[in-house]
Amino acid sequence: MRADIFCRVVDNYGDIGVCWRLARRLAQVPGWRPRLWVDDLRAFARIQPGLDPEQARQQCLGIDIVHWTPAPPADLTPGDVVIEAFACDPPDAFLAAMRQAHPVWINLEYLSAEAWIESCHGLPSQRPDGLVKHFYFPGFTPATGGLLREPGLSAERDALQASPEQQESVLRALGVPPDALSRRRDGARLVSLFCYPDAPVDALASALAADPRPTVLLAPEGVAPSLEAACAAPGRPTLVRLPFVSQPDFDRLLWCADLNFVRGEDSFVRAAWAARPLVWQIYPQHDQVHLDKLEAWLARYPATEGARALIRAWNQPDSPQALGPALATALEPEAWQAWARAARDWDAAQADRPDLAENLAAFCAELAKKR
């Protein structure tokens, strides 16, 4: 199955993060050969070392990469499957070729825990030109497409989390300096932070400073620029800035951390696979509709009420005063242990199901039989 995946980078790195993981995962499915079209190769290069943002066509990790421009190369015809990520229609010239080839056409939707997606998952949309597009929803239940997860991920994660020496080696390679590693060995909590610009990071730094256990705070370069000032006072978290790294290295970072603050879709799913407590900042939308989506996930996430309160407070940047008490409650020893157990239970329950790529490959194979 030759598959074309189209990715339009709308905001930051979430779109390309999901699409690049999907391309690499589909390449592991027997008989599948994905090709990834990306309109912003510079954003792509931030998370994939070795990618050349100046090249119109290249290979990376054995996968064909095409720079998606208004005039795509005429010699690139549609494969057996066309996957548009998050409703980004392929270019007109490519659509014209699709009308001749009639590939399986998938609109990969955003991840949601809302119940309504189960009734829409897999539904077709017949177009006037004869093409049919099917809507495919990632999700947390067997009635959805599932979550992206690579074979052997749990075993690799468990091996790293069982070895403090390997963890320190990973962190050192990622750029964590010796003094921060020493503080971690002495018992400091390791917290990773990846957030949107409106996250209440100043309140977070104050709340972590009030916790009896010291904190080493890891954040990517350029994210939450006010952290330097917020962490400057004595007793505040030790802030370490890290460069953007490849996706496998980002996974290992999440595995090493005790607590992960993540944003959007890609880093959220990867933090879930870390089997560690996570705080999700959902992508903000008009009229606060994103908070309904957050509540739908919280209804499924088996965390303590204190952890839920912390996650809600993190998603209410206009009310930062709620963050400190919520964090203090969530980090109390008994509550923290219960949250850690819930994170492991959540990981195990989701890992029992087929992953998104397996489900999608099977769905496309069935549709291909009917063409």
mmCIF file of C-alpha atoms in Angstrom:
data_model
loop_
_atom_site.group_PDB
_atom_site.id
_atom_site.type_symbol
_atom_site.label_atom_id
_atom_site.label_comp_id
_atom_site.label_asym_id
_atom_site.label_seq_id
_atom_site.Cartn_x
_atom_site.Cartn_y
_atom_site.Cartn_z
ATOM 1 C CA MET A 1 0.000 0.000 0.000
ATOM 2 C CA ARG A 2 1.601 3.251 -1.161
ATOM 3 C CA ALA A 3 0.309 6.067 1.033
ATOM 4 C CA ASP A 4 0.541 9.845 0.650
ATOM 5 C CA ILE A 5 0.281 11.772 3.920
ATOM 6 C CA PHE A 6 -0.382 15.523 3.638
ATOM 7 C CA CYS A 7 0.619 17.785 6.526
ATOM 8 C CA ARG A 8 0.024 21.525 6.766
ATOM 9 C CA VAL A 9 1.865 23.065 9.716
ATOM 10 C CA VAL A 10 -0.739 25.410 11.178
ATOM 11 C CA ASP A 11 0.620 26.119 14.632
ATOM 12 C CA ASN A 12 3.965 25.144 16.131
ATOM 13 C CA TYR A 13 4.947 21.474 15.897
ATOM 14 C CA GLY A 14 1.860 19.426 16.722
ATOM 15 C CA ASP A 15 0.737 18.855 13.130
ATOM 16 C CA ILE A 16 4.111 17.697 11.871
ATOM 17 C CA GLY A 17 4.734 15.807 15.117
ATOM 18 C CA VAL A 18 1.665 13.625 14.593
ATOM 19 C CA CYS A 19 2.229 13.193 10.852
ATOM 20 C CA TRP A 20 5.894 12.266 11.173
ATOM 21 C CA ARG A 21 5.112 9.674 13.831
ATOM 22 C CA LEU A 22 2.319 8.293 11.650
ATOM 23 C CA ALA A 23 4.600 8.067 8.616
ATOM 24 C CA ARG A 24 7.315 6.269 10.573
ATOM 25 C CA ARG A 25 4.782 3.955 12.195
ATOM 26 C CA LEU A 26 3.064 3.074 8.898
ATOM 27 C CA ALA A 27 6.495 2.284 7.454
ATOM 28 C CA GLN A 28 6.666 -0.491 10.084
ATOM 29 C CA VAL A 29 3.405 -2.065 8.869
ATOM 30 C CA PRO A 30 4.183 -4.902 6.425
ATOM 31 C CA GLY A 31 3.487 -3.884 2.832
ATOM 32 C CA TRP A 32 3.095 -0.155 3.503
ATOM 33 C CA ARG A 33 5.249 2.564 1.946
ATOM 34 C CA PRO A 34 4.326 6.071 3.130
ATOM 35 C CA ARG A 35 5.312 9.353 1.499
ATOM 36 C CA LEU A 36 5.009 12.539 3.545
ATOM 37 C CA TRP A 37 4.121 15.953 2.075
ATOM 38 C CA VAL A 38 4.918 18.928 4.367
ATOM 39 C CA ASP A 39 4.425 22.620 3.660
ATOM 40 C CA ASP A 40 6.854 23.873 6.359
ATOM 41 C CA LEU A 41 10.123 21.965 6.300
ATOM 42 C CA ARG A 42 11.790 24.361 8.751
ATOM 43 C CA ALA A 43 9.379 23.407 11.514
ATOM 44 C CA PHE A 44 9.905 19.769 10.537
ATOM 45 C CA ALA A 45 13.687 20.128 10.797
ATOM 46 C CA ARG A 46 13.392 21.313 14.422
ATOM 47 C CA ILE A 47 12.197 17.852 15.464
ATOM 48 C CA GLN A 48 14.096 15.735 12.928
ATOM 49 C CA PRO A 49 17.867 16.198 12.785
ATOM 50 C CA GLY A 50 19.341 15.740 9.334
ATOM 51 C CA LEU A 51 16.304 16.966 7.423
ATOM 52 C CA ASP A 52 17.233 19.613 4.846
ATOM 53 C CA PRO A 53 14.587 22.380 4.753
ATOM 54 C CA GLU A 54 15.886 23.558 1.364
ATOM 55 C CA GLN A 55 15.281 20.310 -0.503
ATOM 56 C CA ALA A 56 12.124 19.843 -2.568
ATOM 57 C CA ARG A 57 12.384 16.064 -2.320
ATOM 58 C CA GLN A 58 14.478 13.897 -0.044
ATOM 59 C CA GLN A 59 14.518 10.717 1.983
ATOM 60 C CA CYS A 60 14.671 10.655 5.770
ATOM 61 C CA LEU A 61 14.819 7.429 7.769
ATOM 62 C CA GLY A 62 13.838 5.613 4.588
ATOM 63 C CA ILE A 63 10.678 7.686 4.043
ATOM 64 C CA ASP A 64 10.127 9.924 1.015
ATOM 65 C CA ILE A 65 9.633 13.570 2.002
ATOM 66 C CA VAL A 66 8.115 16.098 -0.420
ATOM 67 C CA HIS A 67 7.994 19.847 0.136
ATOM 68 C CA TRP A 68 4.326 20.673 -0.356
ATOM 69 C CA THR A 69 4.144 23.786 -2.521
ATOM 70 C CA PRO A 70 1.288 25.300 -4.577
ATOM 71 C CA ALA A 71 2.620 23.470 -7.651
ATOM 72 C CA PRO A 72 3.493 19.896 -6.640
ATOM 73 C CA PRO A 73 5.818 17.812 -8.841
ATOM 74 C CA ALA A 74 3.788 16.508 -11.793
ATOM 75 C CA ASP A 75 5.497 13.127 -11.748
ATOM 76 C CA LEU A 76 4.232 12.262 -8.255
ATOM 77 C CA THR A 77 0.938 10.441 -8.740
ATOM 78 C CA PRO A 78 -1.365 9.361 -5.908
ATOM 79 C CA GLY A 79 -0.664 6.121 -4.125
ATOM 80 C CA ASP A 80 -3.221 3.575 -2.984
ATOM 81 C CA VAL A 81 -4.103 5.685 0.062
ATOM 82 C CA VAL A 82 -4.213 9.463 0.571
ATOM 83 C CA ILE A 83 -4.250 10.690 4.171
ATOM 84 C CA GLU A 84 -4.923 14.356 4.801
ATOM 85 C CA ALA A 85 -4.135 15.353 8.365
ATOM 86 C CA PHE A 86 -6.676 17.559 10.096
ATOM 87 C CA ALA A 87 -8.714 18.508 7.001
ATOM 88 C CA CYS A 88 -5.893 19.912 4.869
ATOM 89 C CA ASP A 89 -7.132 19.162 1.337
ATOM 90 C CA PRO A 90 -4.407 17.997 -1.076
ATOM 91 C CA PRO A 91 -3.427 20.495 -3.807
ATOM 92 C CA ASP A 92 -5.740 20.860 -6.800
ATOM 93 C CA ALA A 93 -3.374 19.175 -9.259
ATOM 94 C CA PHE A 94 -3.080 16.182 -6.975
ATOM 95 C CA LEU A 95 -6.863 16.061 -6.504
ATOM 96 C CA ALA A 96 -7.263 15.952 -10.266
ATOM 97 C CA ALA A 97 -4.980 12.925 -10.382
ATOM 98 C CA MET A 98 -6.960 11.343 -7.530
ATOM 99 C CA ARG A 99 -10.115 11.549 -9.673
ATOM 100 C CA GLN A 100 -8.411 9.248 -12.145
ATOM 101 C CA ALA A 101 -6.835 6.849 -9.618
ATOM 102 C CA HIS A 102 -9.616 6.780 -6.958
ATOM 103 C CA PRO A 103 -7.381 6.014 -3.985
ATOM 104 C CA VAL A 104 -8.683 5.386 -0.483
ATOM 105 C CA TRP A 105 -8.994 8.909 0.956
ATOM 106 C CA ILE A 106 -8.746 9.453 4.708
ATOM 107 C CA ASN A 107 -9.236 12.628 6.715
ATOM 108 C CA LEU A 108 -7.287 11.992 9.919
ATOM 109 C CA GLU A 109 -9.109 14.020 12.553
ATOM 110 C CA TYR A 110 -7.900 15.545 15.819
ATOM 111 C CA LEU A 111 -7.741 13.385 18.920
ATOM 112 C CA SER A 112 -10.731 13.687 21.253
ATOM 113 C CA ALA A 113 -12.243 11.826 24.175
ATOM 114 C CA GLU A 114 -15.749 13.096 23.454
ATOM 115 C CA ALA A 115 -18.384 10.396 23.061
ATOM 116 C CA TRP A 116 -19.778 11.734 19.763
ATOM 117 C CA ILE A 117 -16.665 10.793 17.785
ATOM 118 C CA GLU A 118 -17.549 7.091 18.081
ATOM 119 C CA SER A 119 -20.645 7.603 15.919
ATOM 120 C CA CYS A 120 -18.664 9.590 13.314
ATOM 121 C CA HIS A 121 -15.550 7.454 13.187
ATOM 122 C CA GLY A 122 -15.106 5.836 9.781
ATOM 123 C CA LEU A 123 -18.048 7.605 8.124
ATOM 124 C CA PRO A 124 -17.782 8.352 4.393
ATOM 125 C CA SER A 125 -18.387 11.666 2.662
ATOM 126 C CA GLN A 126 -19.346 11.375 -1.012
ATOM 127 C CA ARG A 127 -18.095 14.269 -3.128
ATOM 128 C CA PRO A 128 -19.709 15.511 -6.370
ATOM 129 C CA ASP A 129 -16.568 14.557 -8.322
ATOM 130 C CA GLY A 130 -16.965 10.886 -7.419
ATOM 131 C CA LEU A 131 -14.291 10.758 -4.740
ATOM 132 C CA VAL A 132 -15.163 9.496 -1.259
ATOM 133 C CA LYS A 133 -13.445 10.775 1.854
ATOM 134 C CA HIS A 134 -13.614 8.809 5.135
ATOM 135 C CA PHE A 135 -13.277 10.474 8.532
ATOM 136 C CA TYR A 136 -10.900 8.726 10.894
ATOM 137 C CA PHE A 137 -10.776 9.664 14.565
ATOM 138 C CA PRO A 138 -7.955 8.794 16.955
ATOM 139 C CA GLY A 139 -9.368 8.065 20.385
ATOM 140 C CA PHE A 140 -9.312 6.189 23.652
ATOM 141 C CA THR A 141 -11.967 3.508 23.086
ATOM 142 C CA PRO A 142 -12.275 0.418 20.854
ATOM 143 C CA ALA A 143 -14.896 2.273 18.787
ATOM 144 C CA THR A 144 -12.262 4.805 17.623
ATOM 145 C CA GLY A 145 -8.972 4.589 15.748
ATOM 146 C CA GLY A 146 -6.814 4.348 18.872
ATOM 147 C CA LEU A 147 -3.477 6.036 19.599
ATOM 148 C CA LEU A 148 -0.131 5.915 17.824
ATOM 149 C CA ARG A 149 2.218 3.494 19.546
ATOM 150 C CA GLU A 150 5.287 1.704 18.223
ATOM 151 C CA PRO A 151 5.939 -2.021 18.801
ATOM 152 C CA GLY A 152 8.252 -2.620 21.736
ATOM 153 C CA LEU A 153 7.713 0.843 23.218
ATOM 154 C CA SER A 154 6.715 -0.410 26.686
ATOM 155 C CA ALA A 155 9.697 -2.722 27.002
ATOM 156 C CA GLU A 156 12.135 0.030 25.964
ATOM 157 C CA ARG A 157 10.539 2.482 28.392
ATOM 158 C CA ASP A 158 10.486 0.021 31.288
ATOM 159 C CA ALA A 159 14.160 -0.821 30.788
ATOM 160 C CA LEU A 160 15.115 2.854 30.916
ATOM 161 C CA GLN A 161 12.921 3.634 33.914
ATOM 162 C CA ALA A 162 14.451 0.696 35.806
ATOM 163 C CA SER A 163 18.000 2.020 35.349
ATOM 164 C CA PRO A 164 19.015 5.309 37.034
ATOM 165 C CA GLU A 165 22.370 5.058 35.260
ATOM 166 C CA GLN A 166 20.759 4.873 31.810
ATOM 167 C CA GLN A 167 18.450 7.753 32.675
ATOM 168 C CA GLU A 168 21.372 9.930 33.700
ATOM 169 C CA SER A 169 23.178 9.043 30.483
ATOM 170 C CA VAL A 170 20.115 10.056 28.441
ATOM 171 C CA LEU A 171 19.694 13.323 30.322
ATOM 172 C CA ARG A 172 23.371 14.168 29.992
ATOM 173 C CA ALA A 173 23.215 13.552 26.239
ATOM 174 C CA LEU A 174 20.173 15.828 25.993
ATOM 175 C CA GLY A 175 22.103 18.674 27.604
ATOM 176 C CA VAL A 176 21.195 18.515 31.298
ATOM 177 C CA PRO A 177 24.244 19.932 33.136
ATOM 178 C CA PRO A 178 26.107 18.135 35.955
ATOM 179 C CA ASP A 179 24.773 20.371 38.750
ATOM 180 C CA ALA A 180 21.162 19.624 37.791
ATOM 181 C CA LEU A 181 21.910 15.899 37.552
ATOM 182 C CA SER A 182 23.489 16.082 41.007
ATOM 183 C CA ARG A 183 20.362 17.721 42.437
ATOM 184 C CA ARG A 184 18.270 14.939 40.904
ATOM 185 C CA ARG A 185 20.494 12.282 42.492
ATOM 186 C CA ASP A 186 19.990 14.068 45.811
ATOM 187 C CA GLY A 187 16.218 13.692 45.499
ATOM 188 C CA ALA A 188 14.991 16.641 43.443
ATOM 189 C CA ARG A 189 11.843 16.039 41.414
ATOM 190 C CA LEU A 190 12.432 16.165 37.644
ATOM 191 C CA VAL A 191 9.662 18.072 35.852
ATOM 192 C CA SER A 192 9.474 18.556 32.073
ATOM 193 C CA LEU A 193 7.514 21.493 30.691
ATOM 194 C CA PHE A 194 6.168 21.991 27.155
ATOM 195 C CA CYS A 195 3.346 24.535 27.093
ATOM 196 C CA TYR A 196 1.532 27.211 25.085
ATOM 197 C CA PRO A 197 2.395 30.894 25.592
ATOM 198 C CA ASP A 198 -0.570 31.567 27.878
ATOM 199 C CA ALA A 199 0.293 28.847 30.419
ATOM 200 C CA PRO A 200 0.557 30.186 34.008
ATOM 201 C CA VAL A 201 4.257 29.382 34.304
ATOM 202 C CA ASP A 202 5.010 32.084 36.891
ATOM 203 C CA ALA A 203 2.411 30.562 39.204
ATOM 204 C CA LEU A 204 3.897 27.130 38.532
ATOM 205 C CA ALA A 205 7.397 28.266 39.514
ATOM 206 C CA SER A 206 6.017 29.750 42.746
ATOM 207 C CA ALA A 207 4.037 26.594 43.525
ATOM 208 C CA LEU A 208 7.017 24.324 42.938
ATOM 209 C CA ALA A 209 9.151 26.543 45.168
ATOM 210 C CA ALA A 210 6.649 26.037 47.986
ATOM 211 C CA ASP A 211 6.937 22.237 47.760
ATOM 212 C CA PRO A 212 9.333 20.687 50.319
ATOM 213 C CA ARG A 213 10.949 18.618 47.577
ATOM 214 C CA PRO A 214 13.187 20.689 45.285
ATOM 215 C CA THR A 215 12.568 20.682 41.532
ATOM 216 C CA VAL A 216 14.713 20.530 38.425
ATOM 217 C CA LEU A 217 12.590 22.034 35.630
ATOM 218 C CA LEU A 218 13.384 21.127 32.005
ATOM 219 C CA ALA A 219 11.934 23.303 29.226
ATOM 220 C CA PRO A 220 12.705 23.664 25.493
ATOM 221 C CA GLU A 221 14.468 26.749 24.229
ATOM 222 C CA GLY A 222 12.027 29.540 23.433
ATOM 223 C CA VAL A 223 9.099 28.058 25.361
ATOM 224 C CA ALA A 224 7.730 30.150 28.259
ATOM 225 C CA PRO A 225 10.428 32.879 28.111
ATOM 226 C CA SER A 226 9.348 34.337 31.465
ATOM 227 C CA LEU A 227 10.661 31.233 33.251
ATOM 228 C CA GLU A 228 14.163 32.670 33.628
ATOM 229 C CA ALA A 229 12.839 35.506 35.774
ATOM 230 C CA ALA A 230 10.334 33.265 37.579
ATOM 231 C CA CYS A 231 13.054 30.800 38.583
ATOM 232 C CA ALA A 232 15.722 33.369 39.472
ATOM 233 C CA ALA A 233 14.881 33.811 43.182
ATOM 234 C CA PRO A 234 16.448 31.548 45.844
ATOM 235 C CA GLY A 235 14.454 28.394 46.480
ATOM 236 C CA ARG A 236 12.854 28.443 43.044
ATOM 237 C CA PRO A 237 13.146 25.458 40.659
ATOM 238 C CA THR A 238 16.453 24.876 38.926
ATOM 239 C CA LEU A 239 15.669 25.745 35.301
ATOM 240 C CA VAL A 240 17.422 23.884 32.481
ATOM 241 C CA ARG A 241 16.855 24.901 28.862
ATOM 242 C CA LEU A 242 17.086 22.091 26.314
ATOM 243 C CA PRO A 243 17.254 22.242 22.516
ATOM 244 C CA PHE A 244 14.487 20.773 20.397
ATOM 245 C CA VAL A 245 15.272 17.104 19.945
ATOM 246 C CA SER A 246 14.197 14.196 17.774
ATOM 247 C CA GLN A 247 10.970 12.437 18.671
ATOM 248 C CA PRO A 248 12.671 9.319 20.126
ATOM 249 C CA ASP A 249 14.805 11.568 22.354
ATOM 250 C CA PHE A 250 11.720 13.503 23.423
ATOM 251 C CA ASP A 251 10.088 10.215 24.417
ATOM 252 C CA ARG A 252 13.117 9.317 26.554
ATOM 253 C CA LEU A 253 13.007 12.716 28.206
ATOM 254 C CA LEU A 254 9.382 12.099 29.184
ATOM 255 C CA TRP A 255 10.307 8.632 30.510
ATOM 256 C CA CYS A 256 12.996 10.132 32.745
ATOM 257 C CA ALA A 257 10.821 12.883 34.220
ATOM 258 C CA ASP A 258 8.723 12.386 37.345
ATOM 259 C CA LEU A 259 6.020 14.791 36.134
ATOM 260 C CA ASN A 260 5.337 15.945 32.571
ATOM 261 C CA PHE A 261 3.542 19.155 31.589
ATOM 262 C CA VAL A 262 2.596 18.719 27.922
ATOM 263 C CA ARG A 263 0.508 20.482 25.316
ATOM 264 C CA GLY A 264 -1.562 19.730 22.224
ATOM 265 C CA GLU A 265 -1.867 16.221 20.837
ATOM 266 C CA ASP A 266 1.497 14.674 20.050
ATOM 267 C CA SER A 267 3.314 15.403 23.307
ATOM 268 C CA PHE A 268 0.158 14.537 25.268
ATOM 269 C CA VAL A 269 -0.020 11.029 23.811
ATOM 270 C CA ARG A 270 3.708 10.502 24.315
ATOM 271 C CA ALA A 271 3.419 11.591 27.936
ATOM 272 C CA ALA A 272 0.625 9.062 28.413
ATOM 273 C CA TRP A 273 2.974 6.330 27.137
ATOM 274 C CA ALA A 274 5.573 7.471 29.685
ATOM 275 C CA ALA A 275 3.320 5.969 32.398
ATOM 276 C CA ARG A 276 4.120 8.933 34.636
ATOM 277 C CA PRO A 277 1.844 11.666 36.009
ATOM 278 C CA LEU A 278 1.025 14.238 33.336
ATOM 279 C CA VAL A 279 -0.626 17.636 33.168
ATOM 280 C CA TRP A 280 -2.181 18.369 29.777
ATOM 281 C CA GLN A 281 -2.642 21.858 28.363
ATOM 282 C CA ILE A 282 -5.266 21.384 25.688
ATOM 283 C CA TYR A 283 -5.135 23.570 22.585
ATOM 284 C CA PRO A 284 -7.163 26.721 23.409
ATOM 285 C CA GLN A 285 -10.241 27.473 21.283
ATOM 286 C CA HIS A 286 -12.790 30.265 21.064
ATOM 287 C CA ASP A 287 -15.645 30.338 23.581
ATOM 288 C CA GLN A 288 -13.743 27.923 25.838
ATOM 289 C CA VAL A 289 -15.007 24.880 23.945
ATOM 290 C CA HIS A 290 -11.646 23.220 24.550
ATOM 291 C CA LEU A 291 -12.560 22.927 28.225
ATOM 292 C CA ASP A 292 -15.440 20.602 27.304
ATOM 293 C CA LYS A 293 -12.928 18.409 25.477
ATOM 294 C CA LEU A 294 -10.665 18.512 28.513
ATOM 295 C CA GLU A 295 -13.503 17.378 30.775
ATOM 296 C CA ALA A 296 -14.280 14.521 28.390
ATOM 297 C CA TRP A 297 -10.732 13.259 28.810
ATOM 298 C CA LEU A 298 -10.676 13.814 32.564
ATOM 299 C CA ALA A 299 -13.807 11.665 32.830
ATOM 300 C CA ARG A 300 -11.754 8.788 31.380
ATOM 301 C CA TYR A 301 -8.411 9.480 33.089
ATOM 302 C CA PRO A 302 -8.228 7.508 36.359
ATOM 303 C CA ALA A 303 -6.289 10.129 38.317
ATOM 304 C CA THR A 304 -6.981 11.513 41.786
ATOM 305 C CA GLU A 305 -9.314 14.443 42.224
ATOM 306 C CA GLY A 306 -6.308 16.527 43.242
ATOM 307 C CA ALA A 307 -4.604 15.759 39.931
ATOM 308 C CA ARG A 308 -7.786 16.647 38.043
ATOM 309 C CA ALA A 309 -7.985 19.964 39.898
ATOM 310 C CA LEU A 310 -4.381 20.708 38.961
ATOM 311 C CA ILE A 311 -5.024 19.943 35.287
ATOM 312 C CA ARG A 312 -8.101 22.186 35.303
ATOM 313 C CA ALA A 313 -6.145 24.998 36.963
ATOM 314 C CA TRP A 314 -3.342 24.685 34.394
ATOM 315 C CA ASN A 315 -5.940 25.237 31.659
ATOM 316 C CA GLN A 316 -7.333 28.387 33.312
ATOM 317 C CA PRO A 317 -4.504 30.897 32.756
ATOM 318 C CA ASP A 318 -6.771 33.806 33.726
ATOM 319 C CA SER A 319 -7.067 32.376 37.261
ATOM 320 C CA PRO A 320 -3.474 31.466 38.217
ATOM 321 C CA GLN A 321 -4.218 31.698 41.939
ATOM 322 C CA ALA A 322 -5.840 28.243 41.804
ATOM 323 C CA LEU A 323 -2.657 26.556 40.632
ATOM 324 C CA GLY A 324 -0.652 26.683 43.861
ATOM 325 C CA PRO A 325 -3.194 24.961 46.144
ATOM 326 C CA ALA A 326 -4.012 22.408 43.444
ATOM 327 C CA LEU A 327 -0.357 21.493 42.925
ATOM 328 C CA ALA A 328 0.275 21.247 46.661
ATOM 329 C CA THR A 329 -2.652 18.836 47.034
ATOM 330 C CA ALA A 330 -1.604 16.716 44.049
ATOM 331 C CA LEU A 331 1.986 16.412 45.328
ATOM 332 C CA GLU A 332 1.093 15.261 48.855
ATOM 333 C CA PRO A 333 2.760 11.844 49.302
ATOM 334 C CA GLU A 334 -0.380 9.695 49.319
ATOM 335 C CA ALA A 335 -2.006 11.647 46.498
ATOM 336 C CA TRP A 336 1.198 11.548 44.463
ATOM 337 C CA GLN A 337 1.508 7.766 44.832
ATOM 338 C CA ALA A 338 -2.126 7.324 43.804
ATOM 339 C CA TRP A 339 -1.567 9.551 40.771
ATOM 340 C CA ALA A 340 1.522 7.555 39.788
ATOM 341 C CA ARG A 341 -0.501 4.320 39.990
ATOM 342 C CA ALA A 342 -3.263 5.862 37.886
ATOM 343 C CA ALA A 343 -0.727 6.854 35.217
ATOM 344 C CA ARG A 344 0.546 3.280 35.011
ATOM 345 C CA ASP A 345 -3.002 1.915 34.884
ATOM 346 C CA TRP A 346 -3.931 4.348 32.103
ATOM 347 C CA ASP A 347 -0.906 3.348 30.062
ATOM 348 C CA ALA A 348 -1.608 -0.368 30.498
ATOM 349 C CA ALA A 349 -5.281 -0.045 29.562
ATOM 350 C CA GLN A 350 -4.530 1.889 26.368
ATOM 351 C CA ALA A 351 -1.586 -0.342 25.415
ATOM 352 C CA ASP A 352 -3.869 -3.394 25.456
ATOM 353 C CA ARG A 353 -5.603 -2.106 22.313
ATOM 354 C CA PRO A 354 -4.319 -2.078 18.730
ATOM 355 C CA ASP A 355 -2.588 1.157 17.889
ATOM 356 C CA LEU A 356 -3.753 3.812 15.411
ATOM 357 C CA ALA A 357 -1.517 2.650 12.561
ATOM 358 C CA GLU A 358 -2.657 -0.984 12.846
ATOM 359 C CA ASN A 359 -6.298 0.048 12.897
ATOM 360 C CA LEU A 360 -5.873 2.514 10.038
ATOM 361 C CA ALA A 361 -4.010 -0.002 7.868
ATOM 362 C CA ALA A 362 -6.758 -2.596 8.367
ATOM 363 C CA PHE A 363 -9.486 -0.001 7.664
ATOM 364 C CA CYS A 364 -7.793 1.105 4.424
ATOM 365 C CA ALA A 365 -7.261 -2.492 3.305
ATOM 366 C CA GLU A 366 -10.993 -3.174 3.644
ATOM 367 C CA LEU A 367 -11.884 -0.034 1.711
ATOM 368 C CA ALA A 368 -9.377 -0.891 -1.007
ATOM 369 C CA LYS A 369 -11.139 -4.218 -1.605
ATOM 370 C CA LYS A 370 -14.338 -2.339 -2.485
ATOM 371 C CA ARG A 371 -12.805 0.034 -5.038
#
